[in-house]
XYZ file of C-alpha atoms in Angstrom:
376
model
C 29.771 16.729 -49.681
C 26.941 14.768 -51.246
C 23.588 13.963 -49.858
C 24.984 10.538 -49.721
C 27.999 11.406 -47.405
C 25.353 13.395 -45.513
C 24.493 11.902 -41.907
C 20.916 10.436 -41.364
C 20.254 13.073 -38.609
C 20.827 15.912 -41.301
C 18.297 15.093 -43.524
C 15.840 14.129 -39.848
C 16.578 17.664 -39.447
C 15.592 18.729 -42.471
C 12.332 16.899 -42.810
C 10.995 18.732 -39.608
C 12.067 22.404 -40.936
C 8.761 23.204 -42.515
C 6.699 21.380 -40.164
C 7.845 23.536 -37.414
C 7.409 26.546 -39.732
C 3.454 25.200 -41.041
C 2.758 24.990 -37.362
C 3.888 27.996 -36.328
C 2.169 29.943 -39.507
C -1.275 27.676 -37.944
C -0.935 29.130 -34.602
C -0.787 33.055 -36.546
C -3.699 31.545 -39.040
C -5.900 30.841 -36.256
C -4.961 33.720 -33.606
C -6.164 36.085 -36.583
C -9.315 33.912 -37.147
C -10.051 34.240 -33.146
C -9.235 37.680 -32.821
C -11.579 38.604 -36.079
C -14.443 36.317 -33.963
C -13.954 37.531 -30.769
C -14.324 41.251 -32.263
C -17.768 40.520 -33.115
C -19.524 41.477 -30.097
C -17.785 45.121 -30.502
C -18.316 45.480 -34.143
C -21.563 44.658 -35.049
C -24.750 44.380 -33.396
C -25.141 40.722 -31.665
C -28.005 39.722 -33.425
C -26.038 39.343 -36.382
C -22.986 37.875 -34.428
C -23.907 34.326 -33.928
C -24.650 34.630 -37.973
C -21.105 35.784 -38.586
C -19.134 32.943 -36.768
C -21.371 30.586 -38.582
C -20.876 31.938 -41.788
C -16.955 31.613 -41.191
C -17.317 28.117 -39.819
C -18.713 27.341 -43.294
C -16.528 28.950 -45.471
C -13.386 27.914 -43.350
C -13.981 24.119 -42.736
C -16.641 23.646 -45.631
C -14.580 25.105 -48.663
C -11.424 23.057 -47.925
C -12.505 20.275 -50.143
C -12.481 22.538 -52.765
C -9.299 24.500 -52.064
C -7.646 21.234 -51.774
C -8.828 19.749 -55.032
C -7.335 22.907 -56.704
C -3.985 22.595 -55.045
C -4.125 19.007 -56.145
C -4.839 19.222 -59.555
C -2.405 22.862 -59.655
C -0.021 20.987 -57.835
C 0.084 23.955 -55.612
C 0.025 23.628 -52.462
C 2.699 26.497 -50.813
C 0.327 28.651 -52.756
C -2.191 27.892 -51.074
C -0.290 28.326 -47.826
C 0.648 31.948 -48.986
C -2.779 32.557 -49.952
C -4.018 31.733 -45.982
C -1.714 33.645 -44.653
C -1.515 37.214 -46.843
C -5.546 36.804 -47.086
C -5.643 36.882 -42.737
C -3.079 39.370 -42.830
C -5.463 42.026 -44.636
C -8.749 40.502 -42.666
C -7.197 41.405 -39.231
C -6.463 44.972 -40.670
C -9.901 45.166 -42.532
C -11.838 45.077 -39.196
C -14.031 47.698 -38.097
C -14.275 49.155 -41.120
C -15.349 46.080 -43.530
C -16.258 43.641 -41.275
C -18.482 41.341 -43.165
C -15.955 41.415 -45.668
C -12.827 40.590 -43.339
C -14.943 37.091 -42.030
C -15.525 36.337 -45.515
C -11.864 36.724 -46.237
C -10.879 35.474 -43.151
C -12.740 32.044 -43.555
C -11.820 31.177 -47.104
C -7.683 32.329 -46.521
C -7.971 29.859 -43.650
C -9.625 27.070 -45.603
C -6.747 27.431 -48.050
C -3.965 27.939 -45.592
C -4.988 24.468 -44.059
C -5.182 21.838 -46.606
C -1.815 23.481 -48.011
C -0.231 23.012 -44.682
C -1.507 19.468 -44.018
C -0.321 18.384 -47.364
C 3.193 19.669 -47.022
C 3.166 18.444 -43.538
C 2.397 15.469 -44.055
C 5.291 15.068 -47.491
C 7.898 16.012 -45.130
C 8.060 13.034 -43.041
C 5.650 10.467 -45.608
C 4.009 7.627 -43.850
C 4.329 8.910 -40.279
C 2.059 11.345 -37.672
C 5.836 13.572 -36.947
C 4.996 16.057 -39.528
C 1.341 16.404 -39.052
C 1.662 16.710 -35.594
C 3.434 19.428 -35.593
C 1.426 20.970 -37.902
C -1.910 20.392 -35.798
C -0.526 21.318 -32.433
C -0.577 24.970 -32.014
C -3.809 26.291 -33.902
C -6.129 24.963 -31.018
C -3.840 27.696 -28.990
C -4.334 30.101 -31.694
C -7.350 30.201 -31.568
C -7.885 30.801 -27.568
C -5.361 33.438 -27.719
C -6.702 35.107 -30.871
C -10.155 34.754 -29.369
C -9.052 36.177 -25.764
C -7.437 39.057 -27.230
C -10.267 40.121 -29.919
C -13.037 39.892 -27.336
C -10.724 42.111 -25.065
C -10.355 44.553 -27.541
C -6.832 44.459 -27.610
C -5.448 46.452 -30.802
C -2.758 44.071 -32.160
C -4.295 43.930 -35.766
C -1.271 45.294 -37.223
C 1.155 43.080 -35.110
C -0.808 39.957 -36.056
C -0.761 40.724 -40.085
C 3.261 41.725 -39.600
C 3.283 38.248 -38.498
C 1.345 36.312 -40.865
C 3.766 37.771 -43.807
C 6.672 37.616 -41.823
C 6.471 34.097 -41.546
C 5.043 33.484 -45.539
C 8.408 34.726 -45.801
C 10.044 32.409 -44.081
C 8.118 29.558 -45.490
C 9.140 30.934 -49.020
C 13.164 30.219 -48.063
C 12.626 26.549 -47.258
C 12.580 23.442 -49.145
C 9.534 21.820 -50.628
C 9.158 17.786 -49.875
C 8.489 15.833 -52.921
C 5.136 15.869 -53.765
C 3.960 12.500 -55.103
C 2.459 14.339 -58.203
C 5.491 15.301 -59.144
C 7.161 11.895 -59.359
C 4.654 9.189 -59.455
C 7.536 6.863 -58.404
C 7.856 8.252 -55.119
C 3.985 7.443 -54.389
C 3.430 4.744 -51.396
C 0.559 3.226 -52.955
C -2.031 0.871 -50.202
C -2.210 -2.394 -50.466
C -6.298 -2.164 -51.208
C -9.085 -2.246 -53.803
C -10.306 1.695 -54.102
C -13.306 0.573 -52.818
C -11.654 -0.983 -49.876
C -9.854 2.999 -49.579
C -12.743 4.640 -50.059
C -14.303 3.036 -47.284
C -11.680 3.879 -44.983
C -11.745 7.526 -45.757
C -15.719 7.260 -45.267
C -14.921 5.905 -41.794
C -12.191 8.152 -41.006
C -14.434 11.326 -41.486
C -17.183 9.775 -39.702
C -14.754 9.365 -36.609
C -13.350 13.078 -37.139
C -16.906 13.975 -36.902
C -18.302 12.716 -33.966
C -14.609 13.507 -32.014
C -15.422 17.086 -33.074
C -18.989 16.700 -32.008
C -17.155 16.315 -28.429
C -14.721 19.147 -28.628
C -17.276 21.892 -30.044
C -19.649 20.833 -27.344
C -16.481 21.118 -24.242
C -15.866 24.704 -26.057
C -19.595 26.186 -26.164
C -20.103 24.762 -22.590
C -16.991 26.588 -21.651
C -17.957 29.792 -23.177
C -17.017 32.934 -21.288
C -14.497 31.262 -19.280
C -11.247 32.778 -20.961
C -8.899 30.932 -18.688
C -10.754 27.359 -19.057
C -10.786 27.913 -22.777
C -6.880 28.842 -23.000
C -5.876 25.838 -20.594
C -7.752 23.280 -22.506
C -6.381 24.547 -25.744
C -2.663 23.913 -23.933
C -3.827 20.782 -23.387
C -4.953 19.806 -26.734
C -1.942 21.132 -28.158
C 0.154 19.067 -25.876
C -1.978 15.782 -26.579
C -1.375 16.551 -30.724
C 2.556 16.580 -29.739
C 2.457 13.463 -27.697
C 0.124 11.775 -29.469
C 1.844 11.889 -33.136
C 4.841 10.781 -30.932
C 3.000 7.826 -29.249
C 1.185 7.054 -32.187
C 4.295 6.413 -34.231
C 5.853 4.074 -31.990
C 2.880 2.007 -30.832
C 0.717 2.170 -33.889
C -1.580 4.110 -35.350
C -4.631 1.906 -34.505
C -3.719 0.889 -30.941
C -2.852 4.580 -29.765
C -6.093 6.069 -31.168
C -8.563 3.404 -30.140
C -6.959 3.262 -26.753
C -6.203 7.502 -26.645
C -10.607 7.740 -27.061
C -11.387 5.324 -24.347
C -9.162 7.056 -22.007
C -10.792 10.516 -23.158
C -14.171 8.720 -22.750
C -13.478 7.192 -18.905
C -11.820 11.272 -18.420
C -14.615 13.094 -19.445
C -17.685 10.842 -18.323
C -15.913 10.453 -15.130
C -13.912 13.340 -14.277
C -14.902 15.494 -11.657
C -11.594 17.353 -11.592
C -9.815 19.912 -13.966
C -6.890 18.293 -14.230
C -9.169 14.850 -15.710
C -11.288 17.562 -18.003
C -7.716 18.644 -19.589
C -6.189 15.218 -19.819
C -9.332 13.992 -21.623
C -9.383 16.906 -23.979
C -5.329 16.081 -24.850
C -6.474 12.546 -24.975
C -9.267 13.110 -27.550
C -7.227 15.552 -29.349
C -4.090 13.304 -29.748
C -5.687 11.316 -32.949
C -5.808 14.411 -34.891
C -2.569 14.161 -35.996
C -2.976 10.329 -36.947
C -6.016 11.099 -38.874
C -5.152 13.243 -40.876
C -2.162 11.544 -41.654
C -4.024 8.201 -42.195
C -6.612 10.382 -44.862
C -3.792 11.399 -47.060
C -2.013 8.058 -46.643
C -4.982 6.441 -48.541
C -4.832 9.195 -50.930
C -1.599 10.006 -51.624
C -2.314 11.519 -54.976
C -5.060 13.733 -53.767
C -2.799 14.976 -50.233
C -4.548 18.515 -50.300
C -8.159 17.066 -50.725
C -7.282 14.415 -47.952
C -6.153 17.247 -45.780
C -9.498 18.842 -46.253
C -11.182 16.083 -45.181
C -9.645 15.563 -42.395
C -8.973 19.156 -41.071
C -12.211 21.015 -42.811
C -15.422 18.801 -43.706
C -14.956 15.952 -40.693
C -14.885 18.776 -38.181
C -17.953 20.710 -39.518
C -20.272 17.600 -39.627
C -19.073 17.198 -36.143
C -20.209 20.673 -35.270
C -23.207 21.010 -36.764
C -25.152 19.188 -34.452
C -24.041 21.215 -31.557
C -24.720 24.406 -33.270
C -28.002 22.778 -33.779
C -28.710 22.400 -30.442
C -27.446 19.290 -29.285
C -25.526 19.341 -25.761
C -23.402 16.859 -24.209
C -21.895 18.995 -22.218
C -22.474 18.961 -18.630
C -25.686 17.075 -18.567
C -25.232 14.624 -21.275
C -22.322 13.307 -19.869
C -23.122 9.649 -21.066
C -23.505 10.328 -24.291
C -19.981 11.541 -24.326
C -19.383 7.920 -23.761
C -20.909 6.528 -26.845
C -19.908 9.252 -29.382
C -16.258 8.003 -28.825
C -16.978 4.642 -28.613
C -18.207 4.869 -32.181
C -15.161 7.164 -33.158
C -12.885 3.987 -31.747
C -14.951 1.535 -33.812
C -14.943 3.843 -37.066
C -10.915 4.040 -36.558
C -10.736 0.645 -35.696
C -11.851 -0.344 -39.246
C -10.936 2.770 -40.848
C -7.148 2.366 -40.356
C -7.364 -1.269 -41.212
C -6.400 -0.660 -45.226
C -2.521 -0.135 -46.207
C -0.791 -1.453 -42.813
C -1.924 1.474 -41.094
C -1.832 -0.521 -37.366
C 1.731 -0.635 -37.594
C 2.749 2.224 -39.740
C 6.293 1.813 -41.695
C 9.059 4.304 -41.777
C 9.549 6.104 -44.845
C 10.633 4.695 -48.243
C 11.227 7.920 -50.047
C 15.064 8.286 -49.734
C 15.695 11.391 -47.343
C 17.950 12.855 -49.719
C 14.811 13.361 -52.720
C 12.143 13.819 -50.051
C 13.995 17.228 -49.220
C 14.740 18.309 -52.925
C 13.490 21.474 -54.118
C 10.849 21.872 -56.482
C 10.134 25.021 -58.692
C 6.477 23.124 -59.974
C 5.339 22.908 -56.296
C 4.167 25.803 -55.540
């Protein structure tokens, strides 16, 4: 049979393969991440603890700029993607002995692992928030669990790196989208001056930023609180899902504008668990269109986009917290205006290339799903 006697639905189905796959291999990537951190406390004395999980913040959000330019210019990006997850697999079975040396590890694999995923997430299912979605939704849970189980002291080091490679392996048997580097043809190119995309990206990241400015505040206010930290990460994870859903069917400006003000009204307002969950899946649910929307305005740079949007917004966002600043519980106002200005800087930032109403894809099914040898 040939892929054009192929039904629509098997191609749908074969768009979302490594998607699935990405996202599960995120989940593993940051569950070893968490367990390494929440280790700390037993491994090394705590003055140099708080030093350690800010030295992996940097290496793991800050250096995915630079992992992604590589992929990008290598044309590399399952590479990268294997790199993450062999280099967490040894970290997780480094620690006690070299433990310095497994957050060092740790941090940089991660950085790589992410703006290879996001790429190839987002070439799966071009010009919508399916694939990225997908992709996003269970680190946030990864993470928790990771964390929960490394503070316990829980000895699953060797089940977490059997993991890790077991599922590089599975990644390895699946077929690569087309990468737009590789056919210049298949490239859906915006409808704006660079200068008009540039700004867009500028705004983007700004909006990343300050929703992470949120999010790392809700988790060092909920520090200690294993359960609280678990059930909001279930509830980010579900807002990714539904939002990429939502998202893609409303449009991409309407869903996130309207996604923060409910998050804002939630978290300013809520008194309740159940409103402090639904505002963190609320504020949560535009991570999938932003990162999306980043390497839709650079299509030719997917892995760099990606580490915008998954590595350098979020650490700009965190850094004031780590520096001090608290909106979380008595600054409960300022919650409000920090996502107002995320709404306005999405507002304008998703302006450029159609991106209120979002098209379906215009790379036939039947080449997005090709194999490649050259990528990666």
């Amino acid at each position: 049979m040939t892929a054009q006697e192929l039904p629509p639905s098997y191609f749908r189905h074969q768009s979302l393969q490594l998607p699935i796959l990405l996202g599960v291999a995120h989940g593993m990537v940051d569950a070893a991440s968490g367990f390494l951190l929440g280790r700390l406390p037993h491994t090394v004395p705590l003055e140099q603890v708080a030093l350690l999980i800010v030295a992996y913040n940097m290496l793991a959000f800050g250096c995915q700029p630079l992992f992604g330019l590589v992929s990008d210019r290598l044309r590399c990006p399952r590479l990268m993607v294997w790199i993450g997850l062999v280099g967490l697999s040894a970290a997780v079975l480094l620690v006690p002995q070299q433990t310095e040396l497994a957050i060092a590890l740790a941090g940089l694999s991660s950085a790589a692992f992410h703006v290879g995923g996001g790429a190839l997430s987002y070439w799966a299912t071009p010009e919508q928030t399916t694939g990225t979605s997908l992709f996003v939704a269970p680190g946030v849970v990864g993470l928790a669990i990771g964390g929960v189980l490394g503070f316990g002291q829980y000895e699953v080091a060797a089940v977490l790196a059997g993991l890790l490679l077991g599922v590089a392996v599975a990644i390895a048997s699946v077929r690569l989208p087309a990468l737009p580097d590789a056919s210049p043809t298949n490239v859906i190119k915006a409808p704006t001056s660079e200068a008009a995309q540039e700004t867009a990206v500028l705004l983007l990241i700004v909006a990343i930023a300050l929703g992470s400015m949120v999010w790392t505040g809700s988790q060092l206010w909920l520090l200690g609180q294993a359960a609280w930290i678990i059930g909001t990460a279930i509830a980010a994870a579900v807002g990714k899902l539904i939002g990429g859903w939502l998202a893609q069917r409303w449009g991409w400006r309407r869903w996130t504008v309207t996604a923060l003000a409910i998050a804002a009204l939630l978290l300013a307002t809520g008194n309740t668990p159940l409103q402090l969950l639904l505002g963190m899946a609320c504020l949560q649910s535009v991570v999938p269109v932003t990162l999306a929307a980043t390497i839709r305005l650079m299509p030719q740079h997917s892995a760099t986009a990606a580490g915008f949007a998954l590595g350098l917004g979020i650490l700009l966002g965190g850094i004031p917290v780590l520096a001090g600043f608290s909106l979380f519980p008595q600054a409960i106002a300022a919650v409000i205006g920090v996502l107002a200005g995320a709404a306005i800087a999405l507002w304008h930032g998703l302006r450029p290339s159609s991106l209120a109403t979002p098209r379906s894809t215009t790379i036939p099914h039947s080449i997005a799903i090709r194999a490649d040898a050259k990528q990666g």
